Coordinates of C-alpha atoms and ligand atoms in Angstrom, one line a residue:
M2 CA -27.0 -19.6 9.8
S3 CA -27.6 -15.9 10.1
F4 CA -25.5 -13.0 8.9
S5 CA -25.4 -9.7 10.7
G6 CA -23.8 -7.2 8.5
Y7 CA -24.5 -3.5 8.0
R8 CA -27.2 -2.3 5.8
R9 CA -26.2 0.2 3.2
A10 CA -28.7 3.0 3.9
P11 CA -27.0 5.5 6.2
A12 CA -30.0 6.0 8.4
I13 CA -30.3 2.3 9.2
A14 CA -26.6 1.9 9.8
M15 CA -26.8 4.8 12.4
L16 CA -29.8 3.2 14.0
V17 CA -27.9 -0.1 14.5
L18 CA -24.8 1.8 15.8
F19 CA -27.0 3.7 18.3
A20 CA -28.8 0.5 19.4
G21 CA -25.4 -1.2 19.8
A22 CA -24.2 1.6 21.9
M23 CA -27.2 1.3 24.1
G24 CA -26.3 -2.3 24.6
R25 CA -29.7 -3.5 23.3
T26 CA -28.4 -5.3 20.2
Q27 CA -26.4 -8.4 20.9
V28 CA -24.5 -9.7 17.9
A29 CA -23.3 -13.3 18.2
A30 CA -19.5 -13.6 18.0
P31 CA -18.3 -14.6 14.6
T32 CA -17.2 -18.2 14.0
A33 CA -15.0 -19.9 11.3
A34 CA -18.0 -22.1 10.2
E35 CA -20.1 -18.9 9.7
A36 CA -17.2 -17.4 7.7
Q37 CA -17.1 -20.4 5.5
A38 CA -20.8 -20.4 4.8
F39 CA -20.6 -16.6 4.2
I40 CA -17.9 -17.0 1.5
E41 CA -19.7 -19.8 -0.2
Q42 CA -22.9 -17.8 -0.4
A43 CA -20.8 -14.8 -1.7
E44 CA -19.4 -17.1 -4.3
R45 CA -22.9 -18.0 -5.6
Q46 CA -24.1 -14.4 -5.5
L47 CA -21.1 -13.0 -7.4
L48 CA -21.2 -15.8 -10.0
D49 CA -24.8 -14.9 -10.8
L50 CA -24.2 -11.1 -10.8
G51 CA -20.9 -11.5 -12.7
N52 CA -22.6 -13.5 -15.4
K53 CA -25.3 -10.8 -15.8
A54 CA -22.7 -8.1 -16.0
S55 CA -20.6 -10.1 -18.5
R56 CA -23.6 -10.6 -20.8
A57 CA -24.4 -6.9 -20.6
S58 CA -20.8 -5.9 -21.4
W59 CA -20.7 -8.4 -24.3
V60 CA -23.7 -6.6 -25.9
Q61 CA -22.3 -3.2 -25.2
E62 CA -18.9 -3.9 -26.8
N63 CA -20.5 -5.6 -29.8
F64 CA -23.2 -3.0 -30.3
I65 CA -22.0 0.4 -28.9
T66 CA -25.0 2.6 -28.3
D67 CA -26.1 4.9 -25.5
D68 CA -28.6 2.3 -24.4
T69 CA -26.2 -0.7 -24.3
E70 CA -23.7 1.6 -22.4
G71 CA -26.4 2.3 -19.8
I72 CA -27.4 -1.4 -19.5
A73 CA -23.7 -2.4 -19.1
A74 CA -23.0 0.3 -16.5
D75 CA -26.1 -0.7 -14.5
A76 CA -25.1 -4.3 -14.4
Q77 CA -21.5 -3.4 -13.5
S78 CA -22.7 -1.1 -10.8
E79 CA -24.8 -3.9 -9.3
Y80 CA -21.9 -6.3 -9.3
T81 CA -19.5 -3.7 -7.9
A82 CA -22.0 -2.9 -5.1
A83 CA -22.3 -6.5 -4.2
V84 CA -18.5 -6.9 -4.0
S85 CA -18.1 -3.8 -1.8
D86 CA -20.9 -4.9 0.4
L87 CA -19.6 -8.5 0.8
A88 CA -16.0 -7.2 1.4
E89 CA -17.3 -5.0 4.2
K90 CA -19.3 -7.9 5.7
A91 CA -16.2 -10.1 5.5
N92 CA -14.4 -7.7 7.9
R93 CA -16.4 -9.4 10.7
Y94 CA -14.1 -12.4 10.3
K95 CA -10.8 -10.6 10.1
D96 CA -9.5 -11.5 13.5
L97 CA -10.5 -15.2 13.3
Q98 CA -8.3 -18.1 12.7
L99 CA -9.8 -19.4 9.4
P100 CA -9.3 -22.4 7.2
A101 CA -6.7 -21.5 4.5
D102 CA -9.3 -21.7 1.7
T103 CA -11.7 -19.4 3.5
S104 CA -9.2 -16.7 4.2
R105 CA -7.8 -17.0 0.6
K106 CA -11.3 -16.5 -0.8
I107 CA -12.0 -13.5 1.4
Q108 CA -8.7 -11.9 0.2
L109 CA -9.7 -12.7 -3.4
L110 CA -13.1 -11.1 -2.8
R111 CA -11.3 -7.9 -1.7
L112 CA -9.1 -7.9 -4.8
S113 CA -11.7 -8.9 -7.3
L114 CA -12.4 -5.4 -8.8
S115 CA -10.0 -3.5 -11.0
A116 CA -12.1 -0.4 -10.3
P117 CA -13.4 -0.6 -6.7
A118 CA -16.2 1.9 -6.1
P119 CA -17.1 4.1 -3.1
N120 CA -19.7 2.6 -0.9
N121 CA -22.3 5.2 -2.0
P122 CA -24.7 4.6 -4.8
A123 CA -24.4 7.9 -6.5
E124 CA -20.6 7.8 -6.7
R125 CA -20.6 4.2 -7.6
D126 CA -23.0 4.8 -10.6
E127 CA -20.9 7.7 -11.6
L128 CA -17.8 5.5 -11.6
T129 CA -19.3 2.7 -13.7
R130 CA -20.8 5.1 -16.1
I131 CA -17.4 6.8 -16.7
A132 CA -15.7 3.4 -17.0
V133 CA -18.1 2.2 -19.7
S134 CA -18.1 5.5 -21.5
M135 CA -14.3 5.5 -21.9
D136 CA -14.4 1.9 -23.2
S137 CA -17.0 2.8 -25.7
D138 CA -15.3 6.0 -26.8
Y139 CA -12.2 4.0 -27.5
G140 CA -14.2 1.5 -29.5
K141 CA -15.9 4.3 -31.5
G142 CA -12.6 6.2 -32.2
K143 CA -11.9 7.1 -35.8
V144 CA -9.1 8.8 -37.7
C145 CA -10.4 11.1 -40.4
L146 CA -7.9 11.9 -43.1
P147 CA -8.7 14.8 -45.4
A148 CA -8.1 13.8 -49.0
S149 CA -6.6 17.3 -49.5
G150 CA -3.6 16.4 -47.2
E151 CA -4.6 18.7 -44.4
A152 CA -3.9 17.6 -40.8
A153 CA -5.9 14.5 -39.7
T154 CA -8.7 14.8 -37.2
S155 CA -10.5 12.3 -35.1
K156 CA -14.3 11.9 -35.0
P157 CA -15.0 9.7 -32.1
N158 CA -18.7 10.1 -32.5
L159 CA -19.1 9.2 -36.1
S160 CA -21.0 5.9 -36.3
G161 CA -20.3 3.2 -38.8
A162 CA -17.0 1.7 -39.7
T163 CA -15.2 3.3 -42.6
R164 CA -17.1 6.2 -44.3
A165 CA -16.2 8.6 -47.0
A166 CA -17.8 12.1 -46.5
G167 CA -16.8 14.6 -49.1
S168 CA -13.0 14.7 -49.2
V169 CA -12.6 13.2 -45.7
K170 CA -12.1 9.5 -45.2
C171 CA -12.7 8.2 -41.6
M172 CA -11.2 4.9 -40.5
G173 CA -11.5 2.7 -37.4
L174 CA -8.4 1.6 -35.5
T175 CA -8.2 -1.8 -37.2
E176 CA -7.8 -0.2 -40.6
V177 CA -5.4 2.4 -39.3
E178 CA -3.2 -0.3 -37.7
Q179 CA -3.2 -2.2 -40.9
I180 CA -1.9 0.7 -42.8
M181 CA 0.8 1.4 -40.2
Q182 CA 2.1 -2.1 -40.7
T183 CA 3.4 -1.4 -44.2
E184 CA 3.3 2.4 -44.6
R185 CA 6.9 3.7 -44.6
D186 CA 6.3 7.4 -45.4
P187 CA 7.1 9.3 -42.1
Q188 CA 4.6 12.1 -43.0
K189 CA 1.7 9.6 -43.6
L190 CA 2.6 7.7 -40.5
L191 CA 2.7 10.9 -38.5
E192 CA -0.8 11.8 -39.7
L193 CA -2.2 8.4 -38.6
W194 CA -0.4 8.6 -35.3
K195 CA -1.7 12.1 -34.5
G196 CA -5.2 11.3 -35.8
W197 CA -5.5 8.3 -33.5
H198 CA -4.1 10.2 -30.4
A199 CA -6.7 12.9 -31.0
I200 CA -9.4 10.5 -29.8
A201 CA -8.1 10.7 -26.2
P202 CA -8.2 14.3 -24.9
P203 CA -12.0 14.3 -24.4
M204 CA -11.5 11.4 -21.9
R205 CA -9.0 13.4 -19.7
P206 CA -11.5 15.0 -17.3
R207 CA -13.4 11.7 -17.0
Y208 CA -10.2 9.8 -16.3
A209 CA -9.1 12.2 -13.5
R210 CA -12.5 11.8 -11.9
F211 CA -12.3 8.0 -12.4
V212 CA -9.0 8.0 -10.5
E213 CA -10.6 10.0 -7.7
L214 CA -13.6 7.7 -7.3
S215 CA -11.8 4.4 -7.7
N216 CA -9.2 5.5 -5.2
K217 CA -11.9 6.3 -2.7
G218 CA -13.3 2.8 -3.3
A219 CA -9.8 1.2 -2.8
K220 CA -9.3 3.1 0.5
E221 CA -12.7 1.9 1.8
M222 CA -11.6 -1.6 0.9
G223 CA -8.5 -1.1 3.1
F224 CA -5.8 -0.4 0.4
K225 CA -3.7 2.7 0.0
D226 CA -4.9 3.4 -3.5
V227 CA -5.9 1.5 -6.6
G228 CA -2.3 0.9 -7.7
A229 CA -1.5 -0.7 -4.4
M230 CA -4.6 -2.8 -4.7
W231 CA -3.5 -4.1 -8.1
R232 CA 0.0 -4.9 -6.8
S233 CA -1.5 -6.9 -3.9
N234 CA -2.8 -9.5 -6.3
Y235 CA 0.4 -11.6 -6.5
D236 CA 0.6 -13.6 -3.3
M237 CA 3.2 -11.2 -1.8
P238 CA 3.2 -7.7 -0.3
P239 CA 2.8 -5.0 -2.9
E240 CA 6.3 -3.5 -2.3
Q241 CA 7.8 -6.9 -2.9
F242 CA 6.0 -7.1 -6.2
S243 CA 7.4 -3.8 -7.4
A244 CA 10.9 -5.0 -6.4
E245 CA 10.3 -8.2 -8.3
L246 CA 9.5 -6.3 -11.5
E247 CA 12.6 -4.3 -11.1
R248 CA 14.7 -7.4 -10.6
L249 CA 13.3 -8.9 -13.8
W250 CA 13.7 -5.8 -15.9
I251 CA 17.4 -5.5 -14.9
Q252 CA 18.0 -9.0 -16.2
V253 CA 16.3 -8.5 -19.6
R254 CA 17.2 -4.8 -20.2
P255 CA 20.6 -5.5 -21.8
L256 CA 18.9 -7.5 -24.5
Y257 CA 16.4 -4.7 -25.1
L258 CA 19.2 -2.2 -25.4
Q259 CA 21.0 -4.2 -28.0
L260 CA 17.8 -4.6 -30.0
H261 CA 17.0 -0.9 -29.7
A262 CA 20.5 0.1 -30.9
Y263 CA 20.4 -2.2 -33.9
V264 CA 16.9 -1.1 -35.0
R265 CA 17.9 2.5 -34.6
K266 CA 21.0 2.0 -36.7
R267 CA 18.9 0.4 -39.5
L268 CA 16.2 3.1 -39.3
V269 CA 18.9 5.8 -39.6
Q270 CA 20.0 4.1 -42.8
K271 CA 16.4 4.1 -44.0
Y272 CA 15.2 7.6 -43.0
G273 CA 18.4 9.5 -42.4
P274 CA 19.8 11.2 -39.2
A275 CA 17.4 14.2 -39.5
V276 CA 14.5 11.9 -38.9
V277 CA 16.1 9.3 -36.6
P278 CA 18.9 10.6 -34.3
P279 CA 21.7 8.1 -34.5
Q280 CA 22.4 8.3 -30.7
G281 CA 19.0 9.2 -29.5
M282 CA 15.5 7.9 -29.2
I283 CA 13.5 6.4 -32.0
P284 CA 10.4 8.4 -33.0
A285 CA 7.4 6.4 -32.0
H286 CA 5.6 6.4 -35.3
L287 CA 8.3 4.6 -37.3
L288 CA 8.1 1.2 -35.6
G289 CA 5.1 -0.4 -37.5
N290 CA 2.7 -0.1 -34.6
M291 CA 0.6 2.7 -33.1
W292 CA 2.1 2.3 -29.7
A293 CA 5.6 1.2 -30.7
Q294 CA 5.0 -1.9 -28.5
D295 CA 5.5 -4.5 -31.2
W296 CA 8.1 -3.8 -33.9
S297 CA 7.7 -7.0 -36.0
N298 CA 6.0 -5.2 -38.8
I299 CA 9.2 -3.3 -39.7
Y300 CA 11.1 -6.6 -40.0
P301 CA 11.7 -6.0 -43.7
L302 CA 13.5 -2.7 -42.8
V303 CA 15.9 -4.3 -40.4
A304 CA 16.2 -7.9 -41.8
P305 CA 19.7 -9.3 -41.5
P306 CA 21.5 -9.2 -44.9
A307 CA 22.8 -12.8 -44.7
S308 CA 19.9 -14.7 -43.1
N309 CA 16.4 -15.4 -44.3
T310 CA 13.3 -16.6 -42.3
G311 CA 12.5 -18.8 -45.3
Y312 CA 8.8 -17.9 -45.4
D313 CA 6.4 -15.1 -44.8
L314 CA 3.3 -16.3 -42.9
T315 CA 1.2 -13.3 -43.9
Q316 CA 1.9 -14.0 -47.6
I317 CA 1.1 -17.7 -47.2
L318 CA -2.2 -17.1 -45.4
Q319 CA -3.3 -14.6 -48.0
A320 CA -2.2 -16.7 -50.9
R321 CA -4.1 -19.7 -49.5
K322 CA -7.2 -17.5 -49.3
T323 CA -7.5 -18.3 -45.6
S324 CA -10.7 -17.0 -44.0
E325 CA -11.2 -15.6 -40.6
L326 CA -12.9 -18.8 -39.5
D327 CA -10.0 -20.9 -40.9
M328 CA -7.6 -18.8 -38.8
V329 CA -9.6 -19.7 -35.6
H330 CA -9.7 -23.3 -36.6
Y331 CA -5.9 -23.4 -36.9
G332 CA -5.7 -22.1 -33.4
E333 CA -8.2 -24.6 -32.0
H334 CA -6.4 -27.4 -33.8
F335 CA -3.2 -26.7 -31.9
F336 CA -4.9 -27.1 -28.6
T337 CA -6.8 -30.2 -29.6
S338 CA -3.5 -31.7 -30.8
L339 CA -2.3 -31.4 -27.2
G340 CA -5.3 -33.4 -25.9
F341 CA -7.7 -30.5 -25.1
A342 CA -11.4 -31.0 -26.1
P343 CA -12.6 -29.0 -29.0
L344 CA -14.4 -25.7 -28.3
P345 CA -18.1 -25.9 -27.7
K346 CA -20.6 -25.3 -30.6
T347 CA -21.8 -22.1 -28.9
F348 CA -18.2 -20.7 -29.3
W349 CA -18.6 -20.8 -33.1
E350 CA -22.2 -19.4 -32.9
R351 CA -21.6 -16.5 -30.5
S352 CA -18.1 -15.2 -31.2
L353 CA -17.3 -12.2 -33.3
F354 CA -14.5 -12.9 -35.9
R355 CA -15.1 -10.1 -38.5
K356 CA -15.3 -6.4 -38.0
P357 CA -18.9 -5.5 -38.8
A358 CA -19.3 -2.9 -41.6
D359 CA -22.3 -1.1 -40.2
R360 CA -21.9 -0.6 -36.5
D361 CA -19.4 0.4 -33.8
V362 CA -17.7 -2.4 -31.8
V363 CA -14.7 -2.5 -29.4
C364 CA -12.3 -4.3 -31.8
H365 CA -9.5 -4.8 -29.3
P366 CA -9.2 -8.6 -29.1
S367 CA -10.7 -10.3 -26.1
A368 CA -11.8 -13.8 -24.8
W369 CA -14.9 -14.3 -22.8
D370 CA -16.3 -16.8 -20.4
V371 CA -19.8 -15.4 -20.2
D372 CA -21.4 -18.0 -17.8
S373 CA -18.1 -18.9 -16.1
V374 CA -18.5 -22.5 -17.2
E375 CA -18.7 -23.1 -20.9
D376 CA -20.1 -20.1 -22.7
L377 CA -16.7 -19.3 -24.2
R378 CA -16.3 -16.7 -26.9
V379 CA -13.8 -14.4 -28.6
K380 CA -14.3 -11.0 -30.1
I381 CA -11.6 -10.2 -32.6
C382 CA -11.8 -8.2 -35.8
I383 CA -9.5 -10.6 -37.5
K384 CA -7.0 -9.5 -40.2
I385 CA -5.6 -12.3 -42.4
D386 CA -1.9 -11.9 -41.3
A387 CA 0.8 -13.4 -39.1
E388 CA 0.1 -10.9 -36.3
D389 CA -3.5 -12.1 -35.9
F390 CA -2.5 -15.7 -36.4
T391 CA -0.6 -15.2 -33.1
T392 CA -3.4 -13.1 -31.5
I393 CA -5.9 -16.0 -32.1
H394 CA -3.6 -18.4 -30.2
H395 CA -3.3 -15.8 -27.5
E396 CA -7.1 -15.4 -27.1
L397 CA -7.8 -19.1 -27.3
G398 CA -5.3 -19.6 -24.6
H399 CA -7.6 -17.6 -22.4
N400 CA -10.6 -19.7 -23.4
F401 CA -8.9 -23.1 -22.8
Y402 CA -7.7 -21.8 -19.5
Q403 CA -11.2 -20.7 -18.6
R404 CA -12.7 -24.1 -19.4
A405 CA -9.9 -26.0 -17.6
Y406 CA -10.7 -24.3 -14.3
N407 CA -14.5 -24.3 -14.6
Q408 CA -14.8 -27.1 -11.9
Q409 CA -13.2 -24.9 -9.3
P410 CA -15.2 -22.9 -6.8
G411 CA -16.2 -19.4 -8.1
F412 CA -13.3 -17.4 -6.5
Y413 CA -10.8 -19.9 -8.0
R414 CA -12.1 -19.6 -11.5
D415 CA -9.2 -17.5 -12.6
S416 CA -5.6 -17.9 -13.4
A417 CA -2.8 -18.4 -10.8
N418 CA -2.1 -14.7 -11.4
D419 CA -3.1 -12.5 -14.3
G420 CA 0.3 -13.0 -16.0
F421 CA -0.5 -16.7 -16.3
H422 CA -3.7 -15.9 -18.1
E423 CA -1.9 -13.8 -20.6
A424 CA 0.9 -16.3 -21.1
I425 CA -0.9 -19.5 -22.1
G426 CA -1.8 -18.7 -25.7
D427 CA 1.5 -17.0 -26.3
T428 CA 3.3 -20.1 -25.0
I429 CA 1.4 -22.1 -27.6
A430 CA 2.2 -19.5 -30.3
L431 CA 6.0 -20.0 -29.6
S432 CA 5.4 -23.5 -31.0
V433 CA 4.5 -22.0 -34.3
T434 CA 7.9 -22.9 -35.8
P435 CA 9.1 -23.7 -39.3
D436 CA 8.5 -27.4 -38.5
Y437 CA 5.0 -26.6 -37.5
M438 CA 4.5 -24.6 -40.7
K439 CA 5.6 -27.8 -42.6
D440 CA 3.2 -29.9 -40.6
L441 CA 0.4 -27.6 -41.6
G442 CA 1.5 -27.9 -45.3
F443 CA 2.3 -24.2 -45.4
I444 CA 5.9 -24.7 -46.5
N445 CA 7.6 -27.7 -48.2
K446 CA 11.1 -27.3 -46.9
V447 CA 12.1 -26.3 -43.4
P448 CA 14.8 -23.5 -43.5
G449 CA 18.2 -24.6 -42.2
A450 CA 20.1 -23.1 -39.2
D451 CA 21.2 -20.2 -41.4
G452 CA 17.7 -18.9 -41.1
D453 CA 17.9 -18.8 -37.3
I454 CA 19.1 -15.2 -36.9
A455 CA 16.3 -13.9 -39.1
L456 CA 13.7 -15.9 -37.3
L457 CA 15.0 -14.8 -33.9
L458 CA 15.2 -11.2 -34.9
K459 CA 11.6 -11.3 -36.1
K460 CA 10.5 -12.8 -32.8
A461 CA 12.6 -10.3 -30.8
L462 CA 10.9 -7.4 -32.6
E463 CA 7.7 -8.8 -31.1
K464 CA 8.7 -10.1 -27.7
V465 CA 11.8 -8.1 -26.6
A466 CA 10.6 -4.8 -28.0
F467 CA 7.5 -5.2 -25.9
L468 CA 9.2 -5.5 -22.5
P469 CA 9.7 -1.8 -21.5
F470 CA 6.2 -1.0 -22.8
G471 CA 4.8 -3.8 -20.7
L472 CA 6.3 -2.1 -17.6
M473 CA 5.8 1.6 -18.2
I474 CA 2.0 1.6 -18.6
D475 CA 1.4 0.6 -15.0
E476 CA 4.4 2.5 -13.8
W477 CA 2.5 5.5 -15.1
R478 CA -0.8 4.4 -13.6
W479 CA 0.6 3.5 -10.2
R480 CA 2.0 7.1 -10.0
V481 CA -1.3 8.5 -11.1
F482 CA -3.3 6.4 -8.5
S483 CA -0.9 7.3 -5.7
G484 CA -1.1 11.0 -6.5
E485 CA 2.6 11.3 -7.3
V486 CA 1.4 12.4 -10.8
A487 CA -1.4 14.9 -10.8
P488 CA -3.8 15.5 -13.7
A489 CA -1.9 18.6 -14.7
D490 CA 1.1 16.4 -15.4
Y491 CA -0.5 13.3 -17.0
N492 CA 1.0 13.7 -20.4
K493 CA 4.4 14.9 -19.4
S494 CA 4.9 12.0 -17.0
W495 CA 3.6 9.6 -19.7
W496 CA 6.3 10.7 -22.1
E497 CA 9.0 10.7 -19.4
L498 CA 8.3 7.1 -18.9
R499 CA 8.1 6.2 -22.6
N500 CA 11.4 8.1 -23.2
G501 CA 13.1 6.5 -20.2
Y502 CA 12.0 2.9 -20.5
Q503 CA 11.5 2.4 -24.3
G504 CA 13.8 5.0 -25.7
V505 CA 11.1 6.2 -28.0
S506 CA 10.1 9.8 -28.5
A507 CA 6.9 11.6 -29.3
P508 CA 6.8 12.3 -33.0
A509 CA 5.0 15.6 -32.6
P510 CA 5.0 18.3 -29.9
R511 CA 3.0 17.2 -26.9
S512 CA 1.3 19.2 -24.1
E513 CA -1.3 18.8 -21.4
A514 CA -3.9 19.5 -24.1
D515 CA -3.1 15.9 -25.1
F516 CA -4.0 12.7 -23.2
D517 CA -1.8 10.1 -24.9
P518 CA -2.3 7.4 -22.3
A519 CA -6.0 6.9 -23.2
A520 CA -5.0 6.3 -26.8
K521 CA -4.0 2.9 -25.5
Y522 CA -6.9 0.5 -24.9
H523 CA -6.0 -0.7 -21.5
V524 CA -5.9 2.8 -20.0
A525 CA -9.2 3.8 -21.5
A526 CA -10.7 0.4 -20.5
N527 CA -8.9 0.2 -17.1
V528 CA -7.2 -3.1 -17.7
P529 CA -4.1 -3.6 -15.5
Y530 CA -1.0 -4.0 -17.7
A531 CA 1.9 -5.5 -15.6
R532 CA 0.3 -8.8 -16.5
Y533 CA 1.7 -8.6 -20.0
F534 CA 5.2 -7.9 -18.8
L535 CA 5.0 -11.0 -16.6
A536 CA 3.5 -13.0 -19.4
A537 CA 6.3 -12.0 -21.8
L538 CA 8.7 -13.9 -19.4
Y539 CA 6.4 -16.7 -18.3
Q540 CA 5.7 -17.8 -21.8
F541 CA 9.4 -18.6 -22.4
Q542 CA 9.6 -20.4 -19.0
F543 CA 6.5 -22.4 -19.8
H544 CA 7.8 -23.1 -23.3
R545 CA 11.1 -24.4 -22.0
A546 CA 9.4 -26.6 -19.4
L547 CA 6.9 -28.0 -22.0
C548 CA 9.7 -28.7 -24.5
R549 CA 11.6 -30.6 -21.8
I550 CA 8.5 -32.6 -20.9
A551 CA 8.1 -33.4 -24.6
G552 CA 11.7 -34.7 -24.6
Y553 CA 12.9 -32.0 -27.0
K554 CA 16.7 -31.6 -27.1
G555 CA 17.5 -28.8 -29.7
P556 CA 17.6 -25.0 -29.4
L557 CA 14.5 -23.6 -27.8
H558 CA 13.4 -21.4 -30.7
R559 CA 13.1 -24.5 -32.9
C560 CA 10.9 -26.5 -30.5
S561 CA 7.3 -27.1 -31.2
I562 CA 5.1 -29.1 -28.8
Y563 CA 2.5 -29.6 -31.5
G564 CA 0.7 -32.9 -31.0
N565 CA 2.5 -33.8 -27.8
K566 CA 0.0 -35.2 -25.4
A567 CA 2.4 -35.4 -22.4
A568 CA 3.1 -31.7 -22.7
G569 CA -0.6 -31.0 -23.0
A570 CA -1.5 -33.1 -19.9
R571 CA 1.1 -31.3 -17.8
L572 CA -0.1 -27.9 -19.0
N573 CA -3.7 -28.9 -18.2
A574 CA -2.6 -30.0 -14.7
M575 CA -1.6 -26.4 -14.0
L576 CA -4.6 -24.8 -15.8
E577 CA -7.2 -26.8 -14.0
M578 CA -5.9 -25.6 -10.6
G579 CA -7.3 -22.1 -11.5
K580 CA -6.4 -19.7 -8.7
S581 CA -6.8 -22.3 -6.0
K582 CA -3.2 -22.0 -4.8
P583 CA -0.5 -19.3 -4.6
W584 CA 1.1 -18.9 -8.0
P585 CA 4.5 -20.3 -7.1
D586 CA 2.8 -23.6 -6.2
E587 CA 1.2 -23.6 -9.6
L588 CA 4.3 -22.6 -11.5
E589 CA 6.1 -25.5 -9.8
V590 CA 3.5 -27.9 -11.2
L591 CA 4.4 -27.0 -14.7
T592 CA 8.0 -26.0 -14.5
G593 CA 9.4 -27.4 -11.2
Q594 CA 10.4 -23.8 -10.4
R595 CA 8.9 -21.4 -7.9
D596 CA 10.2 -18.1 -9.3
I597 CA 9.8 -16.2 -12.5
D598 CA 12.9 -17.0 -14.4
P599 CA 14.0 -14.7 -17.3
S600 CA 16.8 -17.1 -18.1
A601 CA 14.4 -19.0 -20.4
M602 CA 13.9 -15.9 -22.6
L603 CA 17.6 -15.1 -22.5
E604 CA 18.4 -18.7 -23.5
Y605 CA 15.9 -18.5 -26.4
F606 CA 17.5 -15.3 -27.7
A607 CA 21.1 -16.1 -26.8
P608 CA 22.2 -16.6 -30.5
L609 CA 20.6 -13.3 -31.4
M610 CA 22.1 -11.4 -28.5
K611 CA 25.6 -12.5 -29.7
W612 CA 24.8 -11.4 -33.2
L613 CA 23.4 -8.1 -32.1
E614 CA 26.5 -7.3 -30.0
E615 CA 28.6 -7.9 -33.2
Q616 CA 26.3 -5.7 -35.3
N617 CA 26.4 -2.9 -32.7
K618 CA 30.2 -2.7 -32.4
G619 CA 31.0 1.0 -32.2
E620 CA 27.3 2.0 -31.8
K621 CA 26.1 3.9 -28.9
I622 CA 24.0 1.6 -26.7
G623 CA 21.1 3.5 -25.1
W624 CA 19.9 7.1 -25.8
Ligands
X8Z13 O1 -4.4 -6.8 -25.0 C1 -3.8 -7.8 -25.4 C2 -4.6 -9.0 -25.9 C3 -5.9 -9.2 -25.2 S1 -5.7 -9.6 -23.5 C4 -4.8 -8.9 -27.4 N1 -2.5 -7.7 -25.5 C5 -1.7 -6.6 -25.1 C6 -1.9 -5.4 -26.0 O2 -2.5 -5.6 -27.1 O3 -1.5 -4.3 -25.6 C7 -1.6 -8.8 -25.9 C8 -0.2 -8.3 -25.9 C9 -0.3 -7.0 -25.1
ZN14 ZN1 -5.0 -11.5 -23.3

């Protein structure tokens, strides 16, 4: 079998064109068998280059230095070049009638990069260097608070974790996030918020260039722009995907609006109408989280007077002197209780569980599958609290998924769509119920039904509060990639979307001297975000299906599939399919349904919705 694609060097390409025009070069007509062999070879080549790039990125994110950045950028550039080259070669087969698997794999090849590069080495290297440098800058970001109480500054280039220099204390994001969980002084919260957002403006010119270069790559790959390319990865036309998100948001928005109005009312009680406008937007620094994407840390401020969750997982974990390693073992234990094999020995040897004191790392939690087979790892700077107890289940969900599909061909070693990957661990974490707490010996007595509203409110602060955030990030990026939002309007459009979707406001005056989007990891690191919105809905749909398979009859929020092998086997049946089929086929295997169905989430929170509507009588809904 011979392949007759184009060479990259322009001079040679011209030569071939010229020879072709002269009629001296005869290229055999493409065949389906040739296409199949081509894609199988591509699969092998990309697995090899992908593993090398993955190993280089692992080292770069664990030991951020100029050298590791360079090594990671080179490996990514090589991988990106191979994808562009193969995608171009695959064009040769575009008019052929191909076996379904072959054409699916060619399409997956075209979609496999989140930052496609121009087919020109200098621009490609520039793109990968920018991408890696923004990821590193985010990882190195620090908030430096002067002991004197002056305004906070950021020092992205200070190395080391926390360091005290004179009267200035510099902290990494993990520490800042931890303080924001419990700090209630608006002034202190504002300093932390401003300090962290100050890491981003230096990334602005690089980001604008990144958009330019990756758009050029997307166009060469046959897409309108990078956003259109991302939206094409859902087994439907990109316009239909946008319409689908709109359909889903309309169904869950009333629940968000009720939660927003209730939380605002309680925050007005706490901070007064001068800080929180009773009919307006909630200032973004008061919600217990840097990005106001998860409000569960302010649960104590909004807790219902007459209902009690019955336990506080953070307190329990800390009182039991739980270690970082113990936390991960709890997560693994849930999966093995469902029938999944334990994690490999190398997982425990190679993962990062603790924030190192003496070097810069990207602490944003991630799960890795370095050799695409069984070299599974996580990288999490674990805090001993309820939030990270959930995060660990989230990350391990990625790892168990990765291992479940490792027998698939290379292009299918992925989730049905990216929302599935994000939903698996969260689905498991929904089974962390009071009953499960008792099974673990964390509590002696399971709280009665009178604790339900409290439990549901706490969960809604995590899951429902997230929904508009999960949508607006990519709404912003899609507009940026399409050119609808120009660099001169980056920050303005960011806040228009945050205001409009979330009903949260910037806590300090903003201008185009700021670049608030890049203070969020997924923007700096170019990770598509619609996946998390999808996952927020899928996880309830998966949970409901698994609870039914387990024969559970009660309310969804009390269901735990812990230890249920039938549920585990059915989950595995979907996971092991990887990306081999369009996602509706895979959704059907687990749930019997072919559409994303927000009714599971609405059913889960139905008692809370009723309660919120009562609490909000006479309140303005919206802002
Ligand atoms: O990035 C994550 C995971 C890693 S895939 C920790 N999440 C999103 C975020 O932190 O913004 C999980 C929830 C949303
Ligand atoms: Zn994830």
